[in-house]
Coordinates of C-alpha atoms in Angstrom, one line a residue:
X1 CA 0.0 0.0 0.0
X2 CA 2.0 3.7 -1.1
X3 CA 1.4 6.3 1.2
X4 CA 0.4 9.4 -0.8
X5 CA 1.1 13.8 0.3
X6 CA -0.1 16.3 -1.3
X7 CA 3.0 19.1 -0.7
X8 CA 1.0 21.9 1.5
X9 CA -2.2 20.3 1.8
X10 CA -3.0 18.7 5.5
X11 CA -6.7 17.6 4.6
X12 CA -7.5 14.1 5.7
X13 CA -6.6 10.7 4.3
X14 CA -9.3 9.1 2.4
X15 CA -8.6 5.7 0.5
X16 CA -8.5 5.6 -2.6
X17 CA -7.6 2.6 -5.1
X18 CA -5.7 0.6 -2.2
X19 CA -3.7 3.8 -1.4
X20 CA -3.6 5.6 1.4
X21 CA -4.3 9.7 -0.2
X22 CA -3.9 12.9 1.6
X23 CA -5.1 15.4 -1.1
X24 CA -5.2 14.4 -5.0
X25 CA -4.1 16.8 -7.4
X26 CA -1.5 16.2 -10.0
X27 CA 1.1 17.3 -7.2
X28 CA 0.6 14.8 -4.7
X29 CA 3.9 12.9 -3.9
X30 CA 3.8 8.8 -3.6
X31 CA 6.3 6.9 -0.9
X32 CA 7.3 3.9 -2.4
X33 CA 8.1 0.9 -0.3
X34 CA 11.7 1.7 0.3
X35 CA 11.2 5.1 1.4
X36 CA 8.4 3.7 3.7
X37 CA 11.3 1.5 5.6
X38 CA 13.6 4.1 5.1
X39 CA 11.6 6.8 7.2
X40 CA 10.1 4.5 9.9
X41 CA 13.9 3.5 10.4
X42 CA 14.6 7.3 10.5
X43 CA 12.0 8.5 12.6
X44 CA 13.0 5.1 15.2
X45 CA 16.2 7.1 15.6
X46 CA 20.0 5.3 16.6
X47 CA 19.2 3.6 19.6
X48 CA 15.8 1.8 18.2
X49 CA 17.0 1.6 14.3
X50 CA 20.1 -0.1 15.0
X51 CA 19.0 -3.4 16.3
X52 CA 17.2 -3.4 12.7
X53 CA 20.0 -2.6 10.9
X54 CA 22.2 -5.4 12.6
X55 CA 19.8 -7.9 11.0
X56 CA 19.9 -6.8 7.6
X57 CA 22.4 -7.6 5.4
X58 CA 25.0 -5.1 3.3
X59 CA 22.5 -5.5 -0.2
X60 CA 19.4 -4.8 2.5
X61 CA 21.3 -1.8 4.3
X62 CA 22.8 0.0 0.8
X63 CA 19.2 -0.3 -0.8
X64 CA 17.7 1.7 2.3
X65 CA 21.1 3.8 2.5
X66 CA 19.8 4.6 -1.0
X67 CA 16.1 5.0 -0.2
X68 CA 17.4 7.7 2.9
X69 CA 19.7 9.9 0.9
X70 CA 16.8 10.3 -1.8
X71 CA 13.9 10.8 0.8
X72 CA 13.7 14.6 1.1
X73 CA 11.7 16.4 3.6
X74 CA 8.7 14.3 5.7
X75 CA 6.2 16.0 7.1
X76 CA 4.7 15.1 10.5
X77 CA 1.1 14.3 9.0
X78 CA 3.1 11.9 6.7
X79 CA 4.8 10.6 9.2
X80 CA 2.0 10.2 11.2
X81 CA -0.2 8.4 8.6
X82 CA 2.8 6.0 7.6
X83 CA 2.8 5.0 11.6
X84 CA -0.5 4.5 11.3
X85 CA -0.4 2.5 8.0
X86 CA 2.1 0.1 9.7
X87 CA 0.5 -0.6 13.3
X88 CA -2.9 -1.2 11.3
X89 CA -1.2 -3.5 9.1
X90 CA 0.7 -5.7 11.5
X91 CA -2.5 -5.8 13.9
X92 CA -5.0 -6.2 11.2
X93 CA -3.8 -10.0 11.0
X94 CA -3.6 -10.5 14.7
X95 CA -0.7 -12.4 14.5
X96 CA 2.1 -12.7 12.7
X97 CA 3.6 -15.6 10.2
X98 CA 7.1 -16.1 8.8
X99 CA 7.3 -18.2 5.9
X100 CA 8.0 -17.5 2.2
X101 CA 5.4 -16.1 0.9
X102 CA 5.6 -13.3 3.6
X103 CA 9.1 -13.1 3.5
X104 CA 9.0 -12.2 -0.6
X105 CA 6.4 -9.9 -0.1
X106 CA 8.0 -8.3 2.7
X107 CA 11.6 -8.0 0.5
X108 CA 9.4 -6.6 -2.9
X109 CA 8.3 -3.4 -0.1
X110 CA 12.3 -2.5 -0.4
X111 CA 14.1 -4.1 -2.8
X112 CA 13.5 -5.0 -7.0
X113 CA 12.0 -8.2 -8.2
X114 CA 14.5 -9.4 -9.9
X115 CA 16.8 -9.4 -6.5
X116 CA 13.9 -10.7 -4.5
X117 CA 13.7 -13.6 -6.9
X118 CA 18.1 -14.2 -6.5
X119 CA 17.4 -14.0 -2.9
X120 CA 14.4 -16.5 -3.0
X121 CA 16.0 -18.8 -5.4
X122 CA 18.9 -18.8 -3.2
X123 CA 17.0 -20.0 -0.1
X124 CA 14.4 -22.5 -1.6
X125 CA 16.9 -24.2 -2.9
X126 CA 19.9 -26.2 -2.6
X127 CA 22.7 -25.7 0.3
X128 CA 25.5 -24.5 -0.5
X129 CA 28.0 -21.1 -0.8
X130 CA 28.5 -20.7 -3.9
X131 CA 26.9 -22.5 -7.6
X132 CA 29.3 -25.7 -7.4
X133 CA 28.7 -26.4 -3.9
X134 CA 24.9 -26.0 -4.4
X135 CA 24.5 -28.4 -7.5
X136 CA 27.2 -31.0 -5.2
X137 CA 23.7 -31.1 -3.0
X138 CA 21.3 -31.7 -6.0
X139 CA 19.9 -34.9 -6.2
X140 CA 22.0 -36.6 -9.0
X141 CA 19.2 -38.1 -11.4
X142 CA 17.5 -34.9 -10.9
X143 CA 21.4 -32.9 -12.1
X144 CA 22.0 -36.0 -14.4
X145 CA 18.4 -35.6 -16.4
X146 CA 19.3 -31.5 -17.1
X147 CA 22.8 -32.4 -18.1
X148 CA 22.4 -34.7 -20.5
X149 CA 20.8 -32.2 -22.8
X150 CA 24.0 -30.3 -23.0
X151 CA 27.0 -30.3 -24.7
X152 CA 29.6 -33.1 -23.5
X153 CA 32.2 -30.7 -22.7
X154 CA 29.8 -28.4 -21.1
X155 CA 29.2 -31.4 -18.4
X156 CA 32.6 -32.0 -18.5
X157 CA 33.1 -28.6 -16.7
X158 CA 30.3 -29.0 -14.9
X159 CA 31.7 -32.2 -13.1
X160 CA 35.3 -31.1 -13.0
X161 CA 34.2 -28.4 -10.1
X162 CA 31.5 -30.1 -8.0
X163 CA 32.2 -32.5 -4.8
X164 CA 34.3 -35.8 -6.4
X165 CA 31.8 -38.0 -5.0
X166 CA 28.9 -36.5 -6.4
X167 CA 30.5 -36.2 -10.0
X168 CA 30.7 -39.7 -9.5
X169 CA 27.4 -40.4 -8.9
X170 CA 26.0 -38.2 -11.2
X171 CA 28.1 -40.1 -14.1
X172 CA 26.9 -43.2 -12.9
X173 CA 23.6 -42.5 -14.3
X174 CA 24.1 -40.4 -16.7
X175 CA 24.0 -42.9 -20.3
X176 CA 27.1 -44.6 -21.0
X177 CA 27.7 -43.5 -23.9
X178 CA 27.7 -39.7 -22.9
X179 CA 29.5 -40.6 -19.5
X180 CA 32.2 -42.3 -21.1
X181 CA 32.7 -39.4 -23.6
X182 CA 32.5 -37.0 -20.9
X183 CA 35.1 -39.1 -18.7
X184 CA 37.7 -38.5 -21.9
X185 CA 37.0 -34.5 -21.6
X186 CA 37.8 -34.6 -18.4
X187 CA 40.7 -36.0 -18.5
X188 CA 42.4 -33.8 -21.4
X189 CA 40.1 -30.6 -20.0
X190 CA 42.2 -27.4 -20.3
X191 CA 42.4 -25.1 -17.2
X192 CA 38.4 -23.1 -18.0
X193 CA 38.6 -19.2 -18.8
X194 CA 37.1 -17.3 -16.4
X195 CA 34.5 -15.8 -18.6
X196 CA 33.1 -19.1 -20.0
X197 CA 32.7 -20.4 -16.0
X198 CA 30.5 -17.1 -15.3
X199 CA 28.9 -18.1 -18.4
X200 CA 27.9 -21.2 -17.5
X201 CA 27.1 -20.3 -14.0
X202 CA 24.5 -18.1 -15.1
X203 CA 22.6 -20.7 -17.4
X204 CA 22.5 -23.1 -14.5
X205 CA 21.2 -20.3 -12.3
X206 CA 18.6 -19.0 -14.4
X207 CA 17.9 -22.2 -16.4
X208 CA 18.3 -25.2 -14.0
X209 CA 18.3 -23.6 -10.0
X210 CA 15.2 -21.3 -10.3
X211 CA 13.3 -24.2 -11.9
X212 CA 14.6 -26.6 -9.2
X213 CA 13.6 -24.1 -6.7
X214 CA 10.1 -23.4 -7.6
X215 CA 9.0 -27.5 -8.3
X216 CA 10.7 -28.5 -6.0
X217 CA 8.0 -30.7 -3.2
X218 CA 8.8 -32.1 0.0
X219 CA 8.9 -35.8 0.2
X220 CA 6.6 -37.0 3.1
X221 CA 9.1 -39.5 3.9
X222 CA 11.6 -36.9 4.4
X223 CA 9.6 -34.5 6.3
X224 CA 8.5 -37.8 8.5
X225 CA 11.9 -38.2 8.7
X226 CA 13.1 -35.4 10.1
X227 CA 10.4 -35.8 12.8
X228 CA 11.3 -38.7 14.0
X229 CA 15.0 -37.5 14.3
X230 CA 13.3 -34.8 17.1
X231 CA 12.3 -37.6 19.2
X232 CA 14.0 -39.2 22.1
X233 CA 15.0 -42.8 21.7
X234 CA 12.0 -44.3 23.7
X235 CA 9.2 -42.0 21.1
X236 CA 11.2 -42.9 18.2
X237 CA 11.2 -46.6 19.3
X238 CA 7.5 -46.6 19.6
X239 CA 6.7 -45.3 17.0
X240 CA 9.0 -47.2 14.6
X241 CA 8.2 -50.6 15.9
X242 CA 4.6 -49.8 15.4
X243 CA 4.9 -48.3 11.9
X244 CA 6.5 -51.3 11.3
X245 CA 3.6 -53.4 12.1
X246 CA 1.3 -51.4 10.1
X247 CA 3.3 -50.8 6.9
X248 CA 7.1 -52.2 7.2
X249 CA 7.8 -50.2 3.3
X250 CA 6.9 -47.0 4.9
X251 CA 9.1 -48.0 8.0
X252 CA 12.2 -48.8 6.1
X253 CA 12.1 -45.6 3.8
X254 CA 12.0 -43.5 7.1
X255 CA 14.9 -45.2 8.7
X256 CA 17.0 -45.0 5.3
X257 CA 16.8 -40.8 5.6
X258 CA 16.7 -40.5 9.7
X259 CA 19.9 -38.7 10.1
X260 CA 21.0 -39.9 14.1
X261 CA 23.5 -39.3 16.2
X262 CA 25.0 -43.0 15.3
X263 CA 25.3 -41.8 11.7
X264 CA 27.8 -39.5 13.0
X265 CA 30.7 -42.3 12.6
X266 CA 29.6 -42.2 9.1
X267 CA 31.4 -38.6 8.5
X268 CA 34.8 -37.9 7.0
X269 CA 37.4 -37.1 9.1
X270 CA 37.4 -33.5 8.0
X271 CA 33.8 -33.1 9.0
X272 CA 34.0 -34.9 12.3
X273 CA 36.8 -32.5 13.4
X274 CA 34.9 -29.6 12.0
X275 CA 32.0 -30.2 14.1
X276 CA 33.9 -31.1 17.0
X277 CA 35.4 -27.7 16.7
X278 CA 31.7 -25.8 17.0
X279 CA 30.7 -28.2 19.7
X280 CA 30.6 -27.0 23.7
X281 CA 33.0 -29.4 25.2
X282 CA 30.9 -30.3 28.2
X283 CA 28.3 -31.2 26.0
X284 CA 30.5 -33.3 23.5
X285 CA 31.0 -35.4 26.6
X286 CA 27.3 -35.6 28.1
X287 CA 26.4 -36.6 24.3
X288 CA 29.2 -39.6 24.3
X289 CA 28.5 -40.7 27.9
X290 CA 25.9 -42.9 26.4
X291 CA 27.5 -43.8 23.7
X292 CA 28.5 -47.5 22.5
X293 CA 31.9 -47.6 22.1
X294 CA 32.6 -47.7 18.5
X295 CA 31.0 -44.1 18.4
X296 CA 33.5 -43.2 21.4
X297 CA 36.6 -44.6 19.6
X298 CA 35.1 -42.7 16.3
X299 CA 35.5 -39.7 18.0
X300 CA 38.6 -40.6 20.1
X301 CA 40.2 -41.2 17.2
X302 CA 39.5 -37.8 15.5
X303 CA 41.2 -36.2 18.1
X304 CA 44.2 -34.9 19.6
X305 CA 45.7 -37.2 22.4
X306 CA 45.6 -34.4 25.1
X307 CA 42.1 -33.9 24.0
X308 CA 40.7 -37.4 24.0
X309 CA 41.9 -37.5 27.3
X310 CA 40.7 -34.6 28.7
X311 CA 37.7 -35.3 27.4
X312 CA 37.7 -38.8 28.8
X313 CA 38.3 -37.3 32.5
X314 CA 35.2 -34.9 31.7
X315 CA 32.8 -38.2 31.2
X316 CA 34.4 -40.0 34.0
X317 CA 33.9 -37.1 36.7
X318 CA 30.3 -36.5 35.4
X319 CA 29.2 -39.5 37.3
X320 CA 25.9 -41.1 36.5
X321 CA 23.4 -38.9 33.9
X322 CA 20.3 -39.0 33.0
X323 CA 19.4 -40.7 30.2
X324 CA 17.0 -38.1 29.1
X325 CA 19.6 -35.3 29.2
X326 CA 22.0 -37.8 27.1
X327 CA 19.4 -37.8 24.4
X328 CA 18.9 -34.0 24.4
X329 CA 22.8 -33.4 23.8
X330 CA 22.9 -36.1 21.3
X331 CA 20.4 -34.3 19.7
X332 CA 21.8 -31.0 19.7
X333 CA 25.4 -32.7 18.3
X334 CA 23.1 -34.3 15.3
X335 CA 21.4 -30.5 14.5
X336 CA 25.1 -29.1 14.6
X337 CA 26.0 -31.2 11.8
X338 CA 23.0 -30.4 9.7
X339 CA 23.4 -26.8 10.2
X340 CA 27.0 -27.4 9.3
X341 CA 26.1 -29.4 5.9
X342 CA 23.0 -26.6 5.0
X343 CA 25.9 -24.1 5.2
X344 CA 27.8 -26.0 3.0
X345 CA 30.8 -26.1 5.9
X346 CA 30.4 -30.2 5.7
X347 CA 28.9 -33.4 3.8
X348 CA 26.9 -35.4 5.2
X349 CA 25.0 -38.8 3.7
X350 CA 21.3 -39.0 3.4
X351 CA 20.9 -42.6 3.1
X352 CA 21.8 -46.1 4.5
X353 CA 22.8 -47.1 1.4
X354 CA 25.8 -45.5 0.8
X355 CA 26.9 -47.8 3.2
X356 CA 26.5 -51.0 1.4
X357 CA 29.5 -53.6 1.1
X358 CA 30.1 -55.9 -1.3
X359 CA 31.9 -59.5 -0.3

C-alpha cells in the first residue's frame, strides 16, 4: 500500500484505489516501499534503528542507504499516517507468520523483483556457498536428467568443479555412452577461462536452480523423517516398531533418511573435526556418555591425544546422567552437523545405502 502527500495540503486521508491519499491533485507525492522503511527507520532514531540494521544484510542496508539519501523532507502528518499504516497493518492479521510467501512480499516493499527472486532462489533451494557447492547437493538423477541435454564438454566442466563423489554419482547414471565421452573431456580438460565459467554459471542459475527451486516438493518420507529424528530414543522406538507393524515399506524408507547421532561415525574425518570444533566441550562429553563404544573410539580417534583424554576425564567425573539429558545433547550434536552441511561447511550422507559392502 504507497502512502500518498499532497505538498502543503493537511486535509484528511481518504482511501483511494488501495492507497492511502492525503489530497489528489496532479502534485501529490507517492512513498514507495523503500522510502516507507527508510523513514520508519529514521523517525526510530539510533538507539531503536540499530538493532534493525544489525539484522539486515549489506544489499538490504545500501538499498535503504539509497532510499534515505533520496527521501527529502517528511512532514509530520506523513509521518503520522505511515505509523499509522504500519500498526494497522501488522495488527490487522492479529498475529504474525514467517514463511516464504511473507518473506518475498516483505523483500518486494524494499528491494526489486528481480533481486527478491536471487534472494528467494537462493533459499528455496539447494545448500550450498557458492553455484558448485549447491549443485554437489542436488539430487544426482534430478542434475544427471538436465545435463544430458547439453554439450559433452559443457558437463565435462560441470563435473570437473562439484564435490568428487557426487560427480561420481551423477556419471553413474548419466548414459554410458555420454558418461564415457565426458570421462575423456575430463581428462584432457584445459584449465576453463574465467569468462566461460561465469557463463555457465549463469545458465545453470537461471535455467536449471530457479526451476529446481520453484517445483521442488517435499517428500513425506523426508519430512517424516526429520520428525522422527526430534524424538528421544523411547518415542522414536514406539513409533517405529509400530509403523513397522502397520506398513514395514513405509518404516524402512524413514529409517533410510533418519539422520542420528549413530550416523555420526559415518562422516569424514574433516567433518568430524569440524563439528567437533563448534561443539561445547561439556556437552560433547554428556552426548558420548551414552554412547557405544565404536562411536567413542570414532571420536577418540579424531582427536588430539591431550584432547581425547581430557575429554575422557570430563565423562568420567560427570558421574551417573540421566538418560534423558543424554538424548537431548545427542540431539543438539546431530542438529550441529546439519546446520554445518546446510551451510555447506560439511557433507553429510542422506541414506543407509551409501553404506552397502560388497563381499
Amino acid at each position: 500500500m504507497a502512502l500518498v502527500s499532497q505538498s502543503g495540503d493537511n486535509s484528511d486521508p481518504t482511501r483511494a484505489g488501495g492507497q492511502l491519499v492525503l489530497g489528489g491533485d496532479a502534485s501529490q507525492r507517492v512513498l514507495k516501499g523503500d522510502e516507507k522503511a527508510a523513514a520508519l527507520l529514521l523517525a526510530l532514531g539510533p538507539d531503536y534503528g540499530k538493532p534493525i540494521f544489525s539484522e539486515l544484510d549489506e544489499l538490504e542496508i545500501k538499498a535503504l542507504s539509497r532510499a534515505m539519501v533520496r527521501l527529502g523532507p517528511i512532514t509530520q502528518d506523513m509521518l503520522d499516517d505511515l505509523m499509522i499504516e504500519f500498526v494497522t497493518t501488522v495488527s490487522s492479521n492479529g498475529s504474525l507468520s514467517g514463511n516464504s510467501d511473507t518473506t518475498e512480499r516483505l523483500l518486494l516493499s524494499f528491494l526489486p523483483s528481480d533481486r527478491v527472486d536471487s534472494i528467494m532462489e537462493e533459499i528455496r533451494g539447494p545448500a550450498g556457498r557458492n553455484m558448485w557447492e549447491k549443485l554437489s547437493n542436488v539430487q544426482e538423477d534430478v542434475l544427471a536428467a538436465y545435463l544430458k541435454n547439453e554439450y559433452p564438454q559443457t558437463i565435462a566442466v560441470v563435473l570437473s568443479k562439484i564435490a568428487t563423489d557426487h560427480a561420481s554419482k551423477v556419471l553413474a547414471v548419466l548414459p554410458e555412452e555420454l558418461a564415457m565421452d565426458v570421462v575423456q573431456r575430463m581428462l584432457g580438460l584445459d584449465p576453463v577461462q574465467k569468462e566461460i565459467l561465469e557463463k555457465i554459471e549463469t545458465t545453470l542459475r537461471t535455467e536449471f536452480m530457479s526451476t529446481l527451486s520453484h517445483t521442488k516438493r517435499r517428500d513425506s518420507h523426508e519430512q517424516m523423517a526429520e520428525i522422527f529424528n526430534s524424538f528421544d530414543r523411547q518415542t522414536e522406538a514406539r513409533f517405529i516398531t509400530t509403523l513397522e507393524e502397520n506398513n514395514r515399506e513405509d518404516a524402512e524408507r524413514i529409517k533410510a533418511l533418519m539422520f542420528t547421532f549413530e550416523d555420526l561415525a559415518r562422516l569424514e574425518a574433516s567433518a568430524i573435526q569440524t563439528l567437533l570444533s563448534r561443539m561445547d566441550k561439556k556437552e560433547l562429553a554428556l552426548a558420548l556418555k551414552g554412547a557405544n563404544d565404536p562411536i567413542k573410539e570414532f571420536f577418540f580417534t579424531n582427536m588430539s591425544a591431550r584432547s581425547a583424554k581430557l575429554l575422557k576425564d570430563d565423562m568420567e567425573s560427570m558421574g551417573p546422567v540421566r538418560l534423558k539429558d543424554v538424548d537431548e545433547a545427542q540431539g543438539r550434536l546431530v542438529s550441529t552437523a546439519k546446520d554445518l552441511a546446510a551451510k555447506g561447511e560439511i557433507i553429510i550422507m542422506k541414506t543407509k545405502s551409501d553404506d552397502q559392502m560388497v563381499a
